[in-house]
XYZ file of C-alpha atoms in Angstrom:
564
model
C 55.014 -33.411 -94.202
C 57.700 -35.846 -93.231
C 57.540 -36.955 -89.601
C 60.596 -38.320 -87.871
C 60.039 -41.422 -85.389
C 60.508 -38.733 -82.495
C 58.362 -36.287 -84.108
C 55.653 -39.082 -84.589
C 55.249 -39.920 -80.839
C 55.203 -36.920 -79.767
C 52.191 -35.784 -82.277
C 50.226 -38.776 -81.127
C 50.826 -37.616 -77.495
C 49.176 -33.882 -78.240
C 46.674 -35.956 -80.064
C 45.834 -37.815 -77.036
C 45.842 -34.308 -75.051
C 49.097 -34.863 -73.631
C 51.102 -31.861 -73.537
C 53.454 -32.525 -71.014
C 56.401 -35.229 -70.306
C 58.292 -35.749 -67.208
C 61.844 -37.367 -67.156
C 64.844 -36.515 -66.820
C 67.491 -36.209 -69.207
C 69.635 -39.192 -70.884
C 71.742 -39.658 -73.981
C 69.235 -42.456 -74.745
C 66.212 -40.530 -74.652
C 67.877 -36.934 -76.112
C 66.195 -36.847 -79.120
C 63.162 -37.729 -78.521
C 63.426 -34.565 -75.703
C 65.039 -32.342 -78.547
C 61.247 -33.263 -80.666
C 59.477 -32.396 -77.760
C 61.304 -28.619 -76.682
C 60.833 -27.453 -80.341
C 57.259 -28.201 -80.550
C 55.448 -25.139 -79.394
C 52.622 -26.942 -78.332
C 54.627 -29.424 -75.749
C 57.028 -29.366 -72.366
C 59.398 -31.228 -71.514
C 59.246 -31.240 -67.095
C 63.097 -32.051 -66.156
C 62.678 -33.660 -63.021
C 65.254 -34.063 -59.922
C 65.247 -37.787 -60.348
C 63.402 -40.650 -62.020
C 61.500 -41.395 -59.031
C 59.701 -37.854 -59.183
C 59.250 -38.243 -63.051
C 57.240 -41.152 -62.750
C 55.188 -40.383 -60.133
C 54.271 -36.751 -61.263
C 53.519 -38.835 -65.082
C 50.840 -40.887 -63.089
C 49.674 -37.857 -61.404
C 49.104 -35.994 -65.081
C 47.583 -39.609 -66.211
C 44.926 -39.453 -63.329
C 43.381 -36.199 -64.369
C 41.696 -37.845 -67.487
C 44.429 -37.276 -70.176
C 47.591 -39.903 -70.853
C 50.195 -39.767 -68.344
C 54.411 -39.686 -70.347
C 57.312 -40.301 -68.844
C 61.022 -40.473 -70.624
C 64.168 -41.143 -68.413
C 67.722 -42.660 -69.728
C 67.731 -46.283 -70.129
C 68.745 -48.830 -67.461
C 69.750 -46.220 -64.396
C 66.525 -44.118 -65.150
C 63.870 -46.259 -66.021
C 64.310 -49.207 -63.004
C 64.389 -45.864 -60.600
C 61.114 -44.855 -61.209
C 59.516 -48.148 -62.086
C 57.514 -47.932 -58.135
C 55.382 -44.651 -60.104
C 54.916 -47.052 -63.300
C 53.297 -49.894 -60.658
C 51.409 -47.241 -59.035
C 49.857 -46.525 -62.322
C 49.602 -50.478 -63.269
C 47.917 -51.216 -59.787
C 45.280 -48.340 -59.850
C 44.579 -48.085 -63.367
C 46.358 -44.725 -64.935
C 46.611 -44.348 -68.569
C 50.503 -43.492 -69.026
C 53.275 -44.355 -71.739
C 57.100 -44.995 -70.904
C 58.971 -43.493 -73.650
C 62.853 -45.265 -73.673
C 65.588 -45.203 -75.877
C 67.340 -48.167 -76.136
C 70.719 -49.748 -77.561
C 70.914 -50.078 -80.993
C 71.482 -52.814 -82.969
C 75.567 -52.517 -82.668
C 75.048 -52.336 -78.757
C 73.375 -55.384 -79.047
C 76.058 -57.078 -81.111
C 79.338 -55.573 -79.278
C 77.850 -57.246 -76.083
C 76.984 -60.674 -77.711
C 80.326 -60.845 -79.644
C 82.388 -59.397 -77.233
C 80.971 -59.290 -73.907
C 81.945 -55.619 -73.681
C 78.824 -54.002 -71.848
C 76.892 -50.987 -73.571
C 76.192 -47.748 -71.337
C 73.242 -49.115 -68.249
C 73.269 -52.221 -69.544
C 73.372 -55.264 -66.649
C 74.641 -58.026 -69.045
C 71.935 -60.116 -68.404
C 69.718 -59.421 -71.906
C 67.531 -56.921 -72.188
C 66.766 -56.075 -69.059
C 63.995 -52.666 -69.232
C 61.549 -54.610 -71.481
C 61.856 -57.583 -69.601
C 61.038 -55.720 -66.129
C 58.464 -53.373 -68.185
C 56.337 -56.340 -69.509
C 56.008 -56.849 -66.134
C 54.452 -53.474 -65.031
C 52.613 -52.477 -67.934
C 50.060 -53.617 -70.129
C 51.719 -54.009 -72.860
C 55.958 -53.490 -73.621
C 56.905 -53.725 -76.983
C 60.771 -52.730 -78.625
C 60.130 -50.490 -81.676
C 63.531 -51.810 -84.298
C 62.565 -50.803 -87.444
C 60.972 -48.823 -88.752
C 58.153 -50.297 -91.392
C 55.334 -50.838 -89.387
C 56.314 -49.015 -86.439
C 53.825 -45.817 -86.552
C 50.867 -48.944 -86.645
C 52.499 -50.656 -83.198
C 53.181 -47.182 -81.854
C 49.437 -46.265 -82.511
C 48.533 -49.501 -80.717
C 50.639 -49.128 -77.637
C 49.217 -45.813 -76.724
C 45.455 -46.900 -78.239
C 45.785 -49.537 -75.427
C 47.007 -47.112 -72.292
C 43.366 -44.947 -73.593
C 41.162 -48.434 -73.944
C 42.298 -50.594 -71.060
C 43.358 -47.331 -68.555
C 47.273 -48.431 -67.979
C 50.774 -48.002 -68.610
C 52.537 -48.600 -71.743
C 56.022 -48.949 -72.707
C 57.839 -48.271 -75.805
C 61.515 -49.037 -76.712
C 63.073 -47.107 -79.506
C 66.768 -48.034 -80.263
C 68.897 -44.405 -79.698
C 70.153 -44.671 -83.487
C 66.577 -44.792 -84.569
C 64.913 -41.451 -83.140
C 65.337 -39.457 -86.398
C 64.446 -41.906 -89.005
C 61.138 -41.057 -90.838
C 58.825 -42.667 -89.836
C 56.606 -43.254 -93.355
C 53.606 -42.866 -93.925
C 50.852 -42.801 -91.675
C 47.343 -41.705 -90.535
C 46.927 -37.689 -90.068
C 45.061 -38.728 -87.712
C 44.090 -41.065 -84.349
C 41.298 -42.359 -84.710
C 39.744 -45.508 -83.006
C 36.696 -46.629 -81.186
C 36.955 -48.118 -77.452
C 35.871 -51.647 -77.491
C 32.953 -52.226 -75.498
C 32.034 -55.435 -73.992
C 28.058 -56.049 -73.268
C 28.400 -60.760 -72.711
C 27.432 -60.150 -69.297
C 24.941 -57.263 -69.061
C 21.972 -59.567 -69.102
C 23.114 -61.244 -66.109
C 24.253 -58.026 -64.751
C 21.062 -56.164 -65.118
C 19.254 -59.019 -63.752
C 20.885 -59.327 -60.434
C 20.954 -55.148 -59.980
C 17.318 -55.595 -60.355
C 16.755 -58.429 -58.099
C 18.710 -57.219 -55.360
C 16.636 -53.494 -55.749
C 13.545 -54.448 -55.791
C 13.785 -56.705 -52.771
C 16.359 -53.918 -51.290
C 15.535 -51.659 -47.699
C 18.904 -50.245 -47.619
C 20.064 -50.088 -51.075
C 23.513 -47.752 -51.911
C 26.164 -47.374 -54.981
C 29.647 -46.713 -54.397
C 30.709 -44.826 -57.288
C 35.002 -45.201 -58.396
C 37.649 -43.711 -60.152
C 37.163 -45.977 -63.561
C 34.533 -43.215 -63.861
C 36.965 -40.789 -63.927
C 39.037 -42.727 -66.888
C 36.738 -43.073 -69.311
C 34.535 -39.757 -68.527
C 31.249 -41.732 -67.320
C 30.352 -39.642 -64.202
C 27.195 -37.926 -65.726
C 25.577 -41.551 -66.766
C 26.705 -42.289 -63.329
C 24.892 -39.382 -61.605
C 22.114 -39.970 -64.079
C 21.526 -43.317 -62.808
C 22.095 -42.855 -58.503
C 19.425 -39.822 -59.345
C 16.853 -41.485 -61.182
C 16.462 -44.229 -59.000
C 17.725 -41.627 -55.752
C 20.677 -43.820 -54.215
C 22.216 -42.577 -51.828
C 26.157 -42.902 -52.826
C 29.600 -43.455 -51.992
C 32.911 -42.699 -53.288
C 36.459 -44.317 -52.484
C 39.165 -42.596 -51.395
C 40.780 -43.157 -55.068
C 37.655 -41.747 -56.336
C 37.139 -38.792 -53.807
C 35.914 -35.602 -55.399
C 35.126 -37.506 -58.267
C 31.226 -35.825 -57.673
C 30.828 -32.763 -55.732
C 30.384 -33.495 -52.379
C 27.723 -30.754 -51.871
C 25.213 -33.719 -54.111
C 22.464 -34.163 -51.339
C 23.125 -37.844 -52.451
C 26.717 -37.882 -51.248
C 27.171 -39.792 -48.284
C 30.614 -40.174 -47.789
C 34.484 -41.500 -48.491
C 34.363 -45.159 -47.857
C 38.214 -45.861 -47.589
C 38.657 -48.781 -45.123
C 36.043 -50.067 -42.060
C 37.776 -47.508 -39.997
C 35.924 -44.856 -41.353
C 33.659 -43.095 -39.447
C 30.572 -45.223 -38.300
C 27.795 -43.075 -40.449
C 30.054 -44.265 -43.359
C 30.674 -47.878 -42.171
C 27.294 -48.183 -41.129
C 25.502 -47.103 -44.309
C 28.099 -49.678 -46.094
C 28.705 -52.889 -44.505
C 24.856 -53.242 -43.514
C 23.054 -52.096 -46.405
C 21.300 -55.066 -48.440
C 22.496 -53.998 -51.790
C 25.707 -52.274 -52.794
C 26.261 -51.247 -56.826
C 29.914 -50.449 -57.128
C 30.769 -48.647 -60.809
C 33.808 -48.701 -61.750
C 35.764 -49.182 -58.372
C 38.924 -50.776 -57.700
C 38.971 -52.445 -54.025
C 42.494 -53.095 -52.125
C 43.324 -54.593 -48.353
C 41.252 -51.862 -46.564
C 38.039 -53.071 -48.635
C 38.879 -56.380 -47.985
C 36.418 -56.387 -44.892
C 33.616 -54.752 -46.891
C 34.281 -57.164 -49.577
C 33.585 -60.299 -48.111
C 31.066 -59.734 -45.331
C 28.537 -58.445 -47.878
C 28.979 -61.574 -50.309
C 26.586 -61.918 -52.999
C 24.617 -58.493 -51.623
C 27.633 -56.850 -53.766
C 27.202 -56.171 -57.471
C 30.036 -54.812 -59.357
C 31.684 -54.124 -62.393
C 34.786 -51.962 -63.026
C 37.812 -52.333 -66.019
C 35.667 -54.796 -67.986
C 34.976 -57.275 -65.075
C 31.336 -57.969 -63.635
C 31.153 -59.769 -60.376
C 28.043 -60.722 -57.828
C 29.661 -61.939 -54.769
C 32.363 -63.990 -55.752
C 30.974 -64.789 -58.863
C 32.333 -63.838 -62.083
C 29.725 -62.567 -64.841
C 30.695 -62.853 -68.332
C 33.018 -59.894 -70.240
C 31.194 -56.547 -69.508
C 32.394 -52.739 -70.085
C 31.248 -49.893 -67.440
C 29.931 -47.847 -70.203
C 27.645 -50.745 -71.795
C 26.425 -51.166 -67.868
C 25.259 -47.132 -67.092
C 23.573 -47.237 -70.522
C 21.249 -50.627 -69.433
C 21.007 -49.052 -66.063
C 19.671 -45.847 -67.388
C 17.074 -47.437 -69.301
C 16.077 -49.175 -66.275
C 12.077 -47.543 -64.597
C 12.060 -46.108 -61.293
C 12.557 -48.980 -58.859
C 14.076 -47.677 -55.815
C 11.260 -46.756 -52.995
C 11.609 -42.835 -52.191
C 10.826 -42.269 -48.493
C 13.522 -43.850 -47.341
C 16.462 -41.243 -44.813
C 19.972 -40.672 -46.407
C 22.293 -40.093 -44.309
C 24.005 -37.217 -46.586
C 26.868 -35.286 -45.613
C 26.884 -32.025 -47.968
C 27.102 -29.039 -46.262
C 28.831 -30.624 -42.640
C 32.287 -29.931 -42.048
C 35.278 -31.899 -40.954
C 34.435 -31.556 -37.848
C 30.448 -32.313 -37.780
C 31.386 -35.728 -40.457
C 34.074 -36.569 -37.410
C 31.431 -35.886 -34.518
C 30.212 -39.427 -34.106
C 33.867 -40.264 -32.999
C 33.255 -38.612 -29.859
C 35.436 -39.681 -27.120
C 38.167 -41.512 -29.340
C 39.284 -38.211 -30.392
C 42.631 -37.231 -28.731
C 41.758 -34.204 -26.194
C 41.717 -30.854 -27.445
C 42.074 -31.843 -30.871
C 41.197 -28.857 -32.031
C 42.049 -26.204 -29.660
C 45.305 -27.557 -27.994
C 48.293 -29.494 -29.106
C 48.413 -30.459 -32.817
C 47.284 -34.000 -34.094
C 46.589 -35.055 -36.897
C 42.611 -34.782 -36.398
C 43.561 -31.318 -35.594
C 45.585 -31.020 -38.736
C 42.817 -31.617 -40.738
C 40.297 -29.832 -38.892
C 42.565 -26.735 -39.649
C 42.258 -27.883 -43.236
C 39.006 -27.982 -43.613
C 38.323 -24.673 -42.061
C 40.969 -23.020 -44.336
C 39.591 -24.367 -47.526
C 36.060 -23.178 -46.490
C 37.281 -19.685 -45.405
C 38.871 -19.311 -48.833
C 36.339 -20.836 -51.231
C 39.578 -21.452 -53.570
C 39.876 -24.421 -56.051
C 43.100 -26.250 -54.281
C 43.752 -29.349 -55.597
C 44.429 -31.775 -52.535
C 46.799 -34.570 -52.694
C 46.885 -37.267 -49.331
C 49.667 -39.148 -49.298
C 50.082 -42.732 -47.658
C 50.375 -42.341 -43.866
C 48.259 -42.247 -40.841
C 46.729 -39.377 -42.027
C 45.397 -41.474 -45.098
C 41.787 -41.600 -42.817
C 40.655 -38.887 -41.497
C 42.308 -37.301 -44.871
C 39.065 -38.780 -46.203
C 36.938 -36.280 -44.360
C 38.208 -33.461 -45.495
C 34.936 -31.676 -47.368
C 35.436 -31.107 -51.120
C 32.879 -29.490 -53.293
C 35.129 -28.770 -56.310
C 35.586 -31.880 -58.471
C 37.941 -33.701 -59.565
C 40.948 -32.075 -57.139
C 41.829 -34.826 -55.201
C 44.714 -37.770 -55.545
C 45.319 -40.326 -53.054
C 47.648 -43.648 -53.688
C 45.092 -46.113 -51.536
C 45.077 -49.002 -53.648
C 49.661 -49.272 -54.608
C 50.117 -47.458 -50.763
C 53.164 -46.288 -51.668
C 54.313 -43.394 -49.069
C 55.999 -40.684 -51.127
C 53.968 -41.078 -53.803
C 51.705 -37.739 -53.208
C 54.304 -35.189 -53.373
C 55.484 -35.362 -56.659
C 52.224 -36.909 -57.868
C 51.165 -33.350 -57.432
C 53.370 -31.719 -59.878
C 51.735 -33.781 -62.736
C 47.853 -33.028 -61.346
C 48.975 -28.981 -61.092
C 50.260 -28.896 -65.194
C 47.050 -31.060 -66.196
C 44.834 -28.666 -63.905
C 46.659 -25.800 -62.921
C 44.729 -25.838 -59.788
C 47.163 -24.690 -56.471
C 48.342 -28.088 -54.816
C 47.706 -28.423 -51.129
C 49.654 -31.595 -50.390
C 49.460 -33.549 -46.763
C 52.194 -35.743 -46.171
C 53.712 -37.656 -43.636
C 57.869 -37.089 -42.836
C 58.523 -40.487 -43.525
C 57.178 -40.575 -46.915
C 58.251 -37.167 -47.404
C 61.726 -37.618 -46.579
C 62.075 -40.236 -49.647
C 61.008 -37.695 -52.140
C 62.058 -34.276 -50.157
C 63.870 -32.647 -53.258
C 60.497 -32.274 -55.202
C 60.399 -29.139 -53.360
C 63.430 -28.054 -55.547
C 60.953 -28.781 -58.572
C 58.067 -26.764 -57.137
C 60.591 -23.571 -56.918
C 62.231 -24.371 -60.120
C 58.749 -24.526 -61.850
C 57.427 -21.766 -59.750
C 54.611 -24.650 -58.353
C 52.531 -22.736 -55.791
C 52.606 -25.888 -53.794
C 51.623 -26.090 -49.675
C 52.930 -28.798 -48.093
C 52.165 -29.763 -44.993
C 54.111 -32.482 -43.434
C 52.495 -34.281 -40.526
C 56.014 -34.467 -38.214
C 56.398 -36.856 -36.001
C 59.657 -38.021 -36.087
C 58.992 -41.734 -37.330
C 56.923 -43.821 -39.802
C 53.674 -44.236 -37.292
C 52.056 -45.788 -39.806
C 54.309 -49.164 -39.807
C 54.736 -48.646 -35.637
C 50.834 -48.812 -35.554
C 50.357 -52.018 -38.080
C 53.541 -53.693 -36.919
C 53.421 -53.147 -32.873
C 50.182 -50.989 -31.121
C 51.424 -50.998 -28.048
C 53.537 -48.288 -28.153
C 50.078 -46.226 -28.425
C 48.403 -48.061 -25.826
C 50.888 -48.636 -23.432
C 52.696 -45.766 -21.659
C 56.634 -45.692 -21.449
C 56.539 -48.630 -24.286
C 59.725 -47.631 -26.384
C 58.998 -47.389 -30.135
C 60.391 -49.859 -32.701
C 64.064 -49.062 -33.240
C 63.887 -49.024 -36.820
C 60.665 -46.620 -37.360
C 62.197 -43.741 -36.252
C 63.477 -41.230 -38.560
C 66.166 -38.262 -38.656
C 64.368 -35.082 -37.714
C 64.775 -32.206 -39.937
C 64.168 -28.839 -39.922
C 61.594 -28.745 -42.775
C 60.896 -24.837 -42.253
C 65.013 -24.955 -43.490
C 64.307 -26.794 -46.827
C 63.412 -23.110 -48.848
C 67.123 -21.989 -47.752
C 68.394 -25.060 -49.297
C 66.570 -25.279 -52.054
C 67.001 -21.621 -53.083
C 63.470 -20.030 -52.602
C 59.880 -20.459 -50.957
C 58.421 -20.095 -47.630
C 59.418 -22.382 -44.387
C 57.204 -22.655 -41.427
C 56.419 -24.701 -38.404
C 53.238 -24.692 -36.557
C 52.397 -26.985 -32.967
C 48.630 -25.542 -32.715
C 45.811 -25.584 -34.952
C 45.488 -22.010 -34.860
C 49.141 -22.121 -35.985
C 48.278 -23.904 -38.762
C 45.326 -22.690 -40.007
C 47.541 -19.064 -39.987
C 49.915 -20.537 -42.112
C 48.024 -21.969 -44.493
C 46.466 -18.327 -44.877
C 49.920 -16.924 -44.992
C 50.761 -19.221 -47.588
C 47.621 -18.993 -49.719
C 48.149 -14.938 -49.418
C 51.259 -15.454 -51.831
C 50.697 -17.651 -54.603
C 53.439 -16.898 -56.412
C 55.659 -19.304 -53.929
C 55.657 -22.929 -52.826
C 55.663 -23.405 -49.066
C 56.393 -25.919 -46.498
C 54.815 -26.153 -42.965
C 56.075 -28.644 -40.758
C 53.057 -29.440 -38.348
C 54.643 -30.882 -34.883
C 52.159 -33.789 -33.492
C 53.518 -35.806 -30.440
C 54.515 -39.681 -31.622
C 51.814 -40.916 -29.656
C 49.106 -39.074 -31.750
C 46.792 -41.213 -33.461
C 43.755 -40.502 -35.916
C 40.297 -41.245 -33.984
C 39.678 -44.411 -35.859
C 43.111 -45.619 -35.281
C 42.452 -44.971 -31.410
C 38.935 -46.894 -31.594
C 40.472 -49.920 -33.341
C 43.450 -50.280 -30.483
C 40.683 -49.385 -28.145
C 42.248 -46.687 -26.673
């Protein structure tokens, strides 16, 4: 059978268990999307904008498949290249599919200097910024040879968990593409130069260890390595960690599980455990600012290795792949001493993991005005009550900690953006983890982020998305006020920064606007946790509660680091 160049990527992407591409539509890219809407097998997810696309592409990416995004060239694909870094930064397997200009584009401009359709004049511009956010960006012209560079684009987004791009000239989509393997077929390169080294300080540090812990992260999730991971924190019985990237990445009923580590604000049982245990094994983890902390204060009582890269302190060990390090670690004999307390948390709920807090929570957080600890006590009480496998998606605000509290026992349902910290990214993100999982998204966001990427809601009603929102509203982005100026928390009558606060909006409006779906607002936590039974009662709509908290409300661990 004779494959076109079109027809040929999008084979390779059902090959590599992708089944779904986000973008939205562009002369440059129509062909390819023509390949893709006659295939029974694939969908083609028209998005509002570009933005959305990319973001809900990384979402799909996270869930252990590859992550595809196609947009029109120039005015599409620098739109949503923030949801191609996100992917970059915290490791998503994902391939940018673009048309570009063909060949007489290329020589109207040079000749002429008469300017092809999104072109800026100043060469070509989407590879150029693409090189830059991928790992690897590579124009497809002709067409000998290019099912073998096609095949190693997306072979690399699998091996090395990233982005991709690939660049096929508009003229070009139809061509055949020649001949070509039936099939995909490759093995991932492992690296083993540094397990000796490796092994050797793992064992060192355990067998002089009291304290000993793993943190376990999402690189596990990538390359499907969580059973040699439980495999080896059981055999030697360590207690462990997760990230907030890698939440639910283990069910947190494991007696083992102790915990989200996302930042030294967490709660002290978490912190504690950490920062002063005397050996900490991190698997596959990617650390950003809020590790930083953690990081450095343990020094050389760190041991790591994630994405090829072994480290002991600050010390770089030769080449080494995660996989190669589980399999020496599960050959290792029992070292670890077993009378020793861990501190688990299965079975507690938001509420009993948040109880050390004490005092630094706001009053009544639970039974009076709305906050956002009270937000996500209401949470956690609703997914308990309904026992129903929601998939929960945190975007970048304020609530971003106690969000990590919020008791999961399903796996693999949760998506944060802790690492990039782009706000916005959660809502649309959560379009590409509901066609990868199909589980019910229950998405907390805060206004300001929301605001950037409001009309996502039109794509949950469009796609008939069962999505609950709930957007933490308080009228301004409280997570710049509190890194930027504190006072304004701490000090009473202390004006907030001009340029935090934001329009407010009648979020319970949006389904009116957007032509379907369920509006609500809610100022109590009994409020809340009634809508988010109302909502869950019909699952055949999306719905958006806008959950009033004063300006002034803080998180407990944002109120114990102002010292309020």
């Amino acid at each position: 059978m004779s494959y076109t160049v079109a027809e040929f990527i999008t084979l390779r992407l059902k090959q590599l268990g992708c089944y779904h591409v986000f973008g939205v539509p562009g002369t440059s890219c129509s062909d390819f999307i023509d390949s893709l809407v006659v295939d029974p097998d694939m969908k083609f997810i028209n998005s509002v904008n570009e933005l959305e696309a990319g973001y809900a592409a990384d979402g799909y990416g996270r869930q252990g498949s590859l992550g595809a995004v196609s947009v029109a060239y120039g005015v599409g694909t620098l739109s949503m290249a923030n949801g191609v870094a996100s992917a970059l930064t915290e490791r998503v397997p994902l391939a940018v599919i673009n048309g570009g200009p063909t060949d007489k584009d290329l020589r109207l401009e040079a000749q002429y200097d008469v300017l092809f359709a999104h072109s800026t004049g100043f060469g070509k511009t989407d590879l150029n910024v693409f090189k830059e956010l991928t790992l690897a960006a590579e124009e497809i012209r002709v067409v000998e040879g290019a099912a073998d560079r096609i095949d190693h684009l997306l072979i690399t987004a699998i091996e090395q968990s990233g982005p991709i791009y690939i660049e096929i000239p508009q003229d070009m989509w139809k061509k055949p593409i020649g001949d070509f393997s039936p099939t995909l077929s490759y093995s991932a390169k492992r690296f083993d130069l540094g397990v000796k080294p490796f092994i050797t300080a793992v064992v060192n540090k355990l067998e002089q260890a009291t304290s000993p812990i793993v943190i376990l992260g999402a690189e596990l999730v990538r390359f499907g390595l969580i059973d040699e991971a439980l495999q080896f924190v059981e055999s030697q019985n360590l207690p462990f960690y997760t990230t907030l990237l890698s939440k639910s990445l283990v069910s947190e009923s494991h007696p083992l599980f102790c915990g989200v580590y996302d930042s030294d604000l967490a709660p002290s049982t978490v912190t504690r455990g950490v920062e002063s245990s005397d050996c900490v094994i991190a698997l596959g983890c990617l650390f950003g600012i809020d590790h930083r902390y953690m990081v450095t204060s343990l020094a050389d009582k760190l041991i790591r290795v994630a994405f090829n890269k072994a480290m002991h302190g600050s010390k770089v060990l030769p080449k080494l792949s995660l996989g190669t390090s589980l399999e020496a670690l599960n050959k290792l004999p029992k070292i670890v001493v077993e009378n020793r307390k861990i501190s688990s948390v299965a079975g507690l709920s938001y509420q009993e993991r948040r109880a050390k807090w004490g005092a630094k929570l706001a009053p009544d957080s639970y039974t009076g005005t709305l906050g956002h600890d009270g937000i996500f006590a209401a949470i956690g009480d609703f997914l308990d009550e309904v026992k129903s496998p929601y998939y929960i998606c945190l975007d970048t605000c304020l609530a971003s900690f106690p969000g990590a509290d919020i008791p999961v026992t399903d796996t693999q349902c949760f998506l944060a953006n802790p690492i990039w910290l782009s706000i916005g990214q959660g809502t649309p993100a959560a379009i590409g983890a509901y066609y990868a999982t199909q589980k019910r998204p229950l998405i907390v966001t805060g206004d300001g982020g929301f605001q950037m990427v409001s009309q996502a809601f039109s794509s949950f009603v469009q796609d008939n998305i069962p999505a609950i929102v709930v957007i933490i509203d308080n009228g301004s982005y409280a997570i710049e006020q509190f890194l930027i100026d504190g006072s304004f928390f701490t000090e009473p009558g202390t004006p907030p920064l001009d340029y935090v606060m934001l329009n407010g909006w009648k979020y319970e409006n949006m389904p009116h606007v957007y032509n379907g779906g369920i509006g609500l607002r809610v100022t109590t936590y009994q409020d809340l946790l009634g809508a988010l039974q109302y909502a869950h009662a019909r699952p055949d709509q999306p719905c958006v509660i806008a959950a009033q908290i004063p300006m002034t409300d803080l998180p407990a661990e944002n109120r114990e680091f102002l010292g309020i």
